[in-house]
Coordinates of C-alpha atoms and ligand atoms in Angstrom, one line a residue:
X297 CA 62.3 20.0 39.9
X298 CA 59.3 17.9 40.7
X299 CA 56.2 19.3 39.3
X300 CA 53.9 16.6 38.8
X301 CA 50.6 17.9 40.8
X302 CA 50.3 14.1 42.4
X303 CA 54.2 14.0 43.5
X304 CA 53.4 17.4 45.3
X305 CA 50.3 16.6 46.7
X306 CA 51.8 13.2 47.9
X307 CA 55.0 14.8 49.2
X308 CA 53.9 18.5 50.7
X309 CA 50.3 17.1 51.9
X310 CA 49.1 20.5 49.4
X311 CA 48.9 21.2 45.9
X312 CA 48.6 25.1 44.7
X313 CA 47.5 25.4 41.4
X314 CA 49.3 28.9 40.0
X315 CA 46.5 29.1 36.7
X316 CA 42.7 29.7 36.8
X317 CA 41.4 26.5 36.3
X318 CA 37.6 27.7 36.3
X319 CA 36.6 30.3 33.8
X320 CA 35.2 33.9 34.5
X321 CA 31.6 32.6 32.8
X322 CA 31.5 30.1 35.6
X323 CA 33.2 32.0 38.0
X324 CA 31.2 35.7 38.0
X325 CA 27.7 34.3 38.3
X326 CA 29.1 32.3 41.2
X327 CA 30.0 35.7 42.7
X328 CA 26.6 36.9 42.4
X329 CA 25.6 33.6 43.4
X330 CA 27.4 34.3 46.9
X331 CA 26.2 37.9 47.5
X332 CA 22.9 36.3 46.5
X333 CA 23.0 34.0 49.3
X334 CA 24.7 36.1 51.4
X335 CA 21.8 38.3 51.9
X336 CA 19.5 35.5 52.2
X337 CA 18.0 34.9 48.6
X338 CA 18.2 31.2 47.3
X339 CA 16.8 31.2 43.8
X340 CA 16.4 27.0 44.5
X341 CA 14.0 27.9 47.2
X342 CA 16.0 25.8 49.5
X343 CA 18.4 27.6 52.3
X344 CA 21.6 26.5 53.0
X345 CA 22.4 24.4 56.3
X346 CA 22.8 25.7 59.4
X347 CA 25.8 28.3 59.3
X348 CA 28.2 29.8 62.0
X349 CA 27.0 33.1 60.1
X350 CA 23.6 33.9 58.8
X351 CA 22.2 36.8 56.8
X352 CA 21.6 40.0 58.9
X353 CA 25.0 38.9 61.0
X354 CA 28.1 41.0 61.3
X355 CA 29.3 42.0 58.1
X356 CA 32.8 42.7 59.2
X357 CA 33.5 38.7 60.7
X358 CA 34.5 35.7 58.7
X359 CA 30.9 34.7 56.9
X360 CA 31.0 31.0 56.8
X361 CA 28.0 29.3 55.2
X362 CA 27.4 25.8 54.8
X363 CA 26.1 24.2 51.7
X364 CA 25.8 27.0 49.4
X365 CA 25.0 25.2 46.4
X366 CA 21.5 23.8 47.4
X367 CA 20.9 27.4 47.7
X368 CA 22.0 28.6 44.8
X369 CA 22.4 27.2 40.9
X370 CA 25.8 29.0 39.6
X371 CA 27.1 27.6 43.0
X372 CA 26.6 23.9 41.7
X373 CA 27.3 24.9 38.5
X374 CA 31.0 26.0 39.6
X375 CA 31.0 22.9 41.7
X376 CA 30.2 20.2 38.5
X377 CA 32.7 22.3 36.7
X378 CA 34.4 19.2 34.3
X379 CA 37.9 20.9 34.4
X380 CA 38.1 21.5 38.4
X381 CA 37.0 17.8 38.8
X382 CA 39.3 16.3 35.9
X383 CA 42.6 18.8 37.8
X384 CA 41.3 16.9 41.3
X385 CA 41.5 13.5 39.9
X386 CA 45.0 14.3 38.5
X387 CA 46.0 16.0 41.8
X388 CA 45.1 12.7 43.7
X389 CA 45.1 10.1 41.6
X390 CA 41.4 9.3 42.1
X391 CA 39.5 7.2 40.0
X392 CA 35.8 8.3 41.9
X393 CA 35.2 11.4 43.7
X394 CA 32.4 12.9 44.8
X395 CA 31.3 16.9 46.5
X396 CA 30.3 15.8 50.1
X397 CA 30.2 19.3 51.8
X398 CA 30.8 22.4 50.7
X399 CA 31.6 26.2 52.6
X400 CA 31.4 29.7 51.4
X401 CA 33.7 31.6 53.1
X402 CA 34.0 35.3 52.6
X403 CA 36.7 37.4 54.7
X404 CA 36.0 40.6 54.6
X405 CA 38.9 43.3 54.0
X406 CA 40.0 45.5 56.9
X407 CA 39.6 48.4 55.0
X408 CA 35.9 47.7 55.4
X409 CA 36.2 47.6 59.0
X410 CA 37.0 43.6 59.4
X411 CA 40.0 44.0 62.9
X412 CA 39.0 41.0 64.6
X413 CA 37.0 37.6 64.0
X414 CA 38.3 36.7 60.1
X415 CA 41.5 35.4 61.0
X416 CA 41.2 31.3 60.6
X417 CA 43.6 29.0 63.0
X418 CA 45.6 26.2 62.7
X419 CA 43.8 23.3 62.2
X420 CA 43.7 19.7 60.4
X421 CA 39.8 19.5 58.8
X422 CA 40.6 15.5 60.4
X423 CA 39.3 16.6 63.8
X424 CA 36.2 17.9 62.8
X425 CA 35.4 15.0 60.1
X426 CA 34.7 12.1 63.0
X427 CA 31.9 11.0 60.9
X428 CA 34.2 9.3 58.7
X429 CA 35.8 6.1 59.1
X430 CA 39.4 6.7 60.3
X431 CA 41.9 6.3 56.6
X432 CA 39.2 7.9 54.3
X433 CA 40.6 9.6 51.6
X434 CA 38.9 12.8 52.2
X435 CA 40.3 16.5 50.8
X436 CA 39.4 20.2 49.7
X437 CA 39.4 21.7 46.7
X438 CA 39.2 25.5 47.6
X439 CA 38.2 27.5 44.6
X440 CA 39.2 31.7 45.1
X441 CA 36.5 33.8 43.6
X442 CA 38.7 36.5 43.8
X443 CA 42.0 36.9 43.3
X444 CA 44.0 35.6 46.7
X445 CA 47.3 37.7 47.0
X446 CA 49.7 38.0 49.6
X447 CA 47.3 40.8 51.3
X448 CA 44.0 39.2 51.0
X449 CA 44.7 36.6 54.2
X450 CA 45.4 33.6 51.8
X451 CA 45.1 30.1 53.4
X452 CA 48.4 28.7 54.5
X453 CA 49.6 24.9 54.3
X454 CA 52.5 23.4 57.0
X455 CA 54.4 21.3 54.5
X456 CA 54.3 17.5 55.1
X457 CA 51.9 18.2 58.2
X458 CA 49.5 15.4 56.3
X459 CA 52.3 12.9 58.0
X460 CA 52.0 13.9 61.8
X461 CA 48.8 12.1 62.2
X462 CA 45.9 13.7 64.5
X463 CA 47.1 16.2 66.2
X464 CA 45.5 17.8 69.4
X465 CA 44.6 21.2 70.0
X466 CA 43.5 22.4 65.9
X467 CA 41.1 25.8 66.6
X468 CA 39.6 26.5 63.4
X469 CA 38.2 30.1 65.3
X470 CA 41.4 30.6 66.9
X471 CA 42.6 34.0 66.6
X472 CA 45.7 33.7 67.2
X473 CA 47.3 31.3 65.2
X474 CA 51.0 32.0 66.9
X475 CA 48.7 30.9 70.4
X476 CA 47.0 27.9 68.3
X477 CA 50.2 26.7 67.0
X478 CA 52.0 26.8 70.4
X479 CA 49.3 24.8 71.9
X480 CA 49.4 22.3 69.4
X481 CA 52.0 19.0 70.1
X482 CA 53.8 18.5 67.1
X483 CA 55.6 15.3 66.4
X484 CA 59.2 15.2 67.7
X485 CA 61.9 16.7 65.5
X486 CA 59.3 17.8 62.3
X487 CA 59.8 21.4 61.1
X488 CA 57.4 24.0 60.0
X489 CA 57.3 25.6 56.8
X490 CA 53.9 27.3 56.0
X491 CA 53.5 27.7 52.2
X492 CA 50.8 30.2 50.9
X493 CA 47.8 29.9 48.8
X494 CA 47.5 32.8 46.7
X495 CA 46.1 32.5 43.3
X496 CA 44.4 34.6 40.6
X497 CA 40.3 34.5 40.6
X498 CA 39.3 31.3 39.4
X499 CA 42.3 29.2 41.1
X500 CA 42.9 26.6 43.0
X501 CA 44.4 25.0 45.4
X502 CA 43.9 21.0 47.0
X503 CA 44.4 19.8 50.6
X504 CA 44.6 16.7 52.5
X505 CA 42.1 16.1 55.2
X506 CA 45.3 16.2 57.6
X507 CA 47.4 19.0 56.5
X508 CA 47.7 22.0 58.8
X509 CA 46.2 25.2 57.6
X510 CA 44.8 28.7 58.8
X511 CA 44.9 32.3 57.7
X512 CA 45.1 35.8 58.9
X513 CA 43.5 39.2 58.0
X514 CA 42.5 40.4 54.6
X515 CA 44.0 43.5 54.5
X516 CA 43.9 43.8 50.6
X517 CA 41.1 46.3 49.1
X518 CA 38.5 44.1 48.9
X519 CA 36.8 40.9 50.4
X520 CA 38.6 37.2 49.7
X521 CA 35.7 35.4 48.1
X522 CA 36.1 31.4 48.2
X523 CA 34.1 27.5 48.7
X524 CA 35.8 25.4 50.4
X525 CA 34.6 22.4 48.5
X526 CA 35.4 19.1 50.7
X527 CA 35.8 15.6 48.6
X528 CA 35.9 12.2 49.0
X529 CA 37.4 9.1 47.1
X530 CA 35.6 6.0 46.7
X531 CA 38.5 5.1 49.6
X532 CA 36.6 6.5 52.2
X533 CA 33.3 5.3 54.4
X534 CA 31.0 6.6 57.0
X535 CA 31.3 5.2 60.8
X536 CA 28.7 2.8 60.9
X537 CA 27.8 3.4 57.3
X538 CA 25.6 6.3 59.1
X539 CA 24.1 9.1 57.5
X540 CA 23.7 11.6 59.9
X541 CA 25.1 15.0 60.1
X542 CA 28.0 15.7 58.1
X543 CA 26.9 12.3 56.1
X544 CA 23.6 12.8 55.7
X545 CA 23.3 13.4 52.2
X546 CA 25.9 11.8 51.0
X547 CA 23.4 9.3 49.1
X548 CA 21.6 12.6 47.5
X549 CA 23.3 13.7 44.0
X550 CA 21.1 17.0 44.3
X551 CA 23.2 17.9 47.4
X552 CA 26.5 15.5 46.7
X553 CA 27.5 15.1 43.3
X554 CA 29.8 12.3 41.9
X555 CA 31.8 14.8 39.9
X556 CA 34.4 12.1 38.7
X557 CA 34.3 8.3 37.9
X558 CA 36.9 7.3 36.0
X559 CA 35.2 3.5 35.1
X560 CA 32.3 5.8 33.5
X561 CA 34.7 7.7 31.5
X562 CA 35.8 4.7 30.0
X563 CA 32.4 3.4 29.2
X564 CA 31.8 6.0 27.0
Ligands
LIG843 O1 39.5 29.9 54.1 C1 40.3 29.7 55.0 O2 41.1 30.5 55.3 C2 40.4 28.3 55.6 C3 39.5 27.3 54.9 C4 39.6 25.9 55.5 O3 39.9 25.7 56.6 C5 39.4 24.8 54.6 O4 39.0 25.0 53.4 O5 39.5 23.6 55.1

């Protein structure tokens, strides 16, 4: 059996890690950090970016926020976090890789009234990510604050999807990912086998910027709390060398922190 994280990662286009990697003293205050933001409190002073959902908005739909950890300092603290950046650079073999976006996403449960609007659809993060130069290493780390079982909507990864290249049609507010999916043109004769992401609080699981993913309801107890924290190796570039929207800040280590350089490391 293969188990070495960078065969996986290389071969399904995923890597689930099935141990907490972040501890509960970086993880709880994260927690509060995210209901902290959540109802609009930044103890930086500085708000997030622009989100899909803002404080005040329905509690019952997917809240998506972007940026979290200007907003809040046991965000960033989770985000430097040595071991989740040391398990990245293993995952992908990186030698430099730096936090150039980040998303809180919290799905509420439908025992608390969440039927419609928390479901994610099928999509490849590739299609939204023009800003880069096409072939940049780019990936997520997606950290669970909460424990991500079977009920709680987990993210789902199409296996070897990271191979079929751009695809048309990704929705990531699709609904209905059986709809999504059969809009989507897959390469001929490629098979789909959705693996899922559940993991205990504190876990984590890596995806390439082409792999297919998307989730469905949360119909655990409680809310799935995660950050979607997007990466990028030294193997990647701006269009242009711009800075502008998604790569704005990518020259700021107060909003995008180097969290692995493995030349540094050496230094020492
Ligand atoms: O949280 C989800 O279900 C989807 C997140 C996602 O699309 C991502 O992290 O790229």
């Amino acid at each position: 059996m293969r188990t070495d994280p960078n065969a996986l990662y290389q071969r399904d286009g995923f890597y689930i890690h099935d141990q907490a990697v972040l501890s509960p003293e970086v993880v709880d205050p994260a927690v509060v950090g995210m209901d902290a933001v959540r109802g609009g409190e930044y103890d930086t002073g500085v708000p997030p970016r622009a989100s899909a959902w803002s404080p005040g908005d329905d509690e019952t739909l997917l809240c998506k926020i972007e940026k979290p950890q200007i907003a809040n300092r046991a965000i960033m603290e989770l985000i430097l976090d040595p071991a989740l950046a040391a398990l990245a650079a293993k995952v992908t073999g990186a030698k430099w890789i730096q936090v150039w976006w980040v998303q809180l996403l919290y799905k509420p449960s439908n025992a608390a009234g969440a039927t419609n609007g928390v479901n994610v659809g099928w999509h490849q993060d590739r299609n939204y990510w023009g800003a880069w130069e096409e072939g940049s290493e780019l990936f997520t780390a997606w950290v669970g604050l909460s424990e991500v079982g079977t009920d709680a909507g987990p993210m789902k990864f199409v296996e070897g999807s990271h191979r079929w290249g751009l695809l048309q049609g990704s929705d990531f507010f699709g609904q209905d990912l059986d709809g999504v999916k059969s809009e989507m043109s897959l390469p001929d004769g490629v098979g789909w086998k959705e693996a899922s992401a559940t993991m205990p609080k504190g876990g984590v699981s890596f995806h390439d910027c082409l792999t297919l993913h998307g989730s469905g309801a949360n119909v655990s107890a409680g809310p799935r709390r995660s950050l979607a924290i997007h990466m990028r190796t030294d193997q990647s570039r701006p269009v242009d060398h711009k800075r502008a929207g998604l790569t704005a800040y990518i020259d700021d280590p107060d909003y995008c922190p180097v969290v692995w350089n493995k030349s540094t490391l050496y230094d020492k």
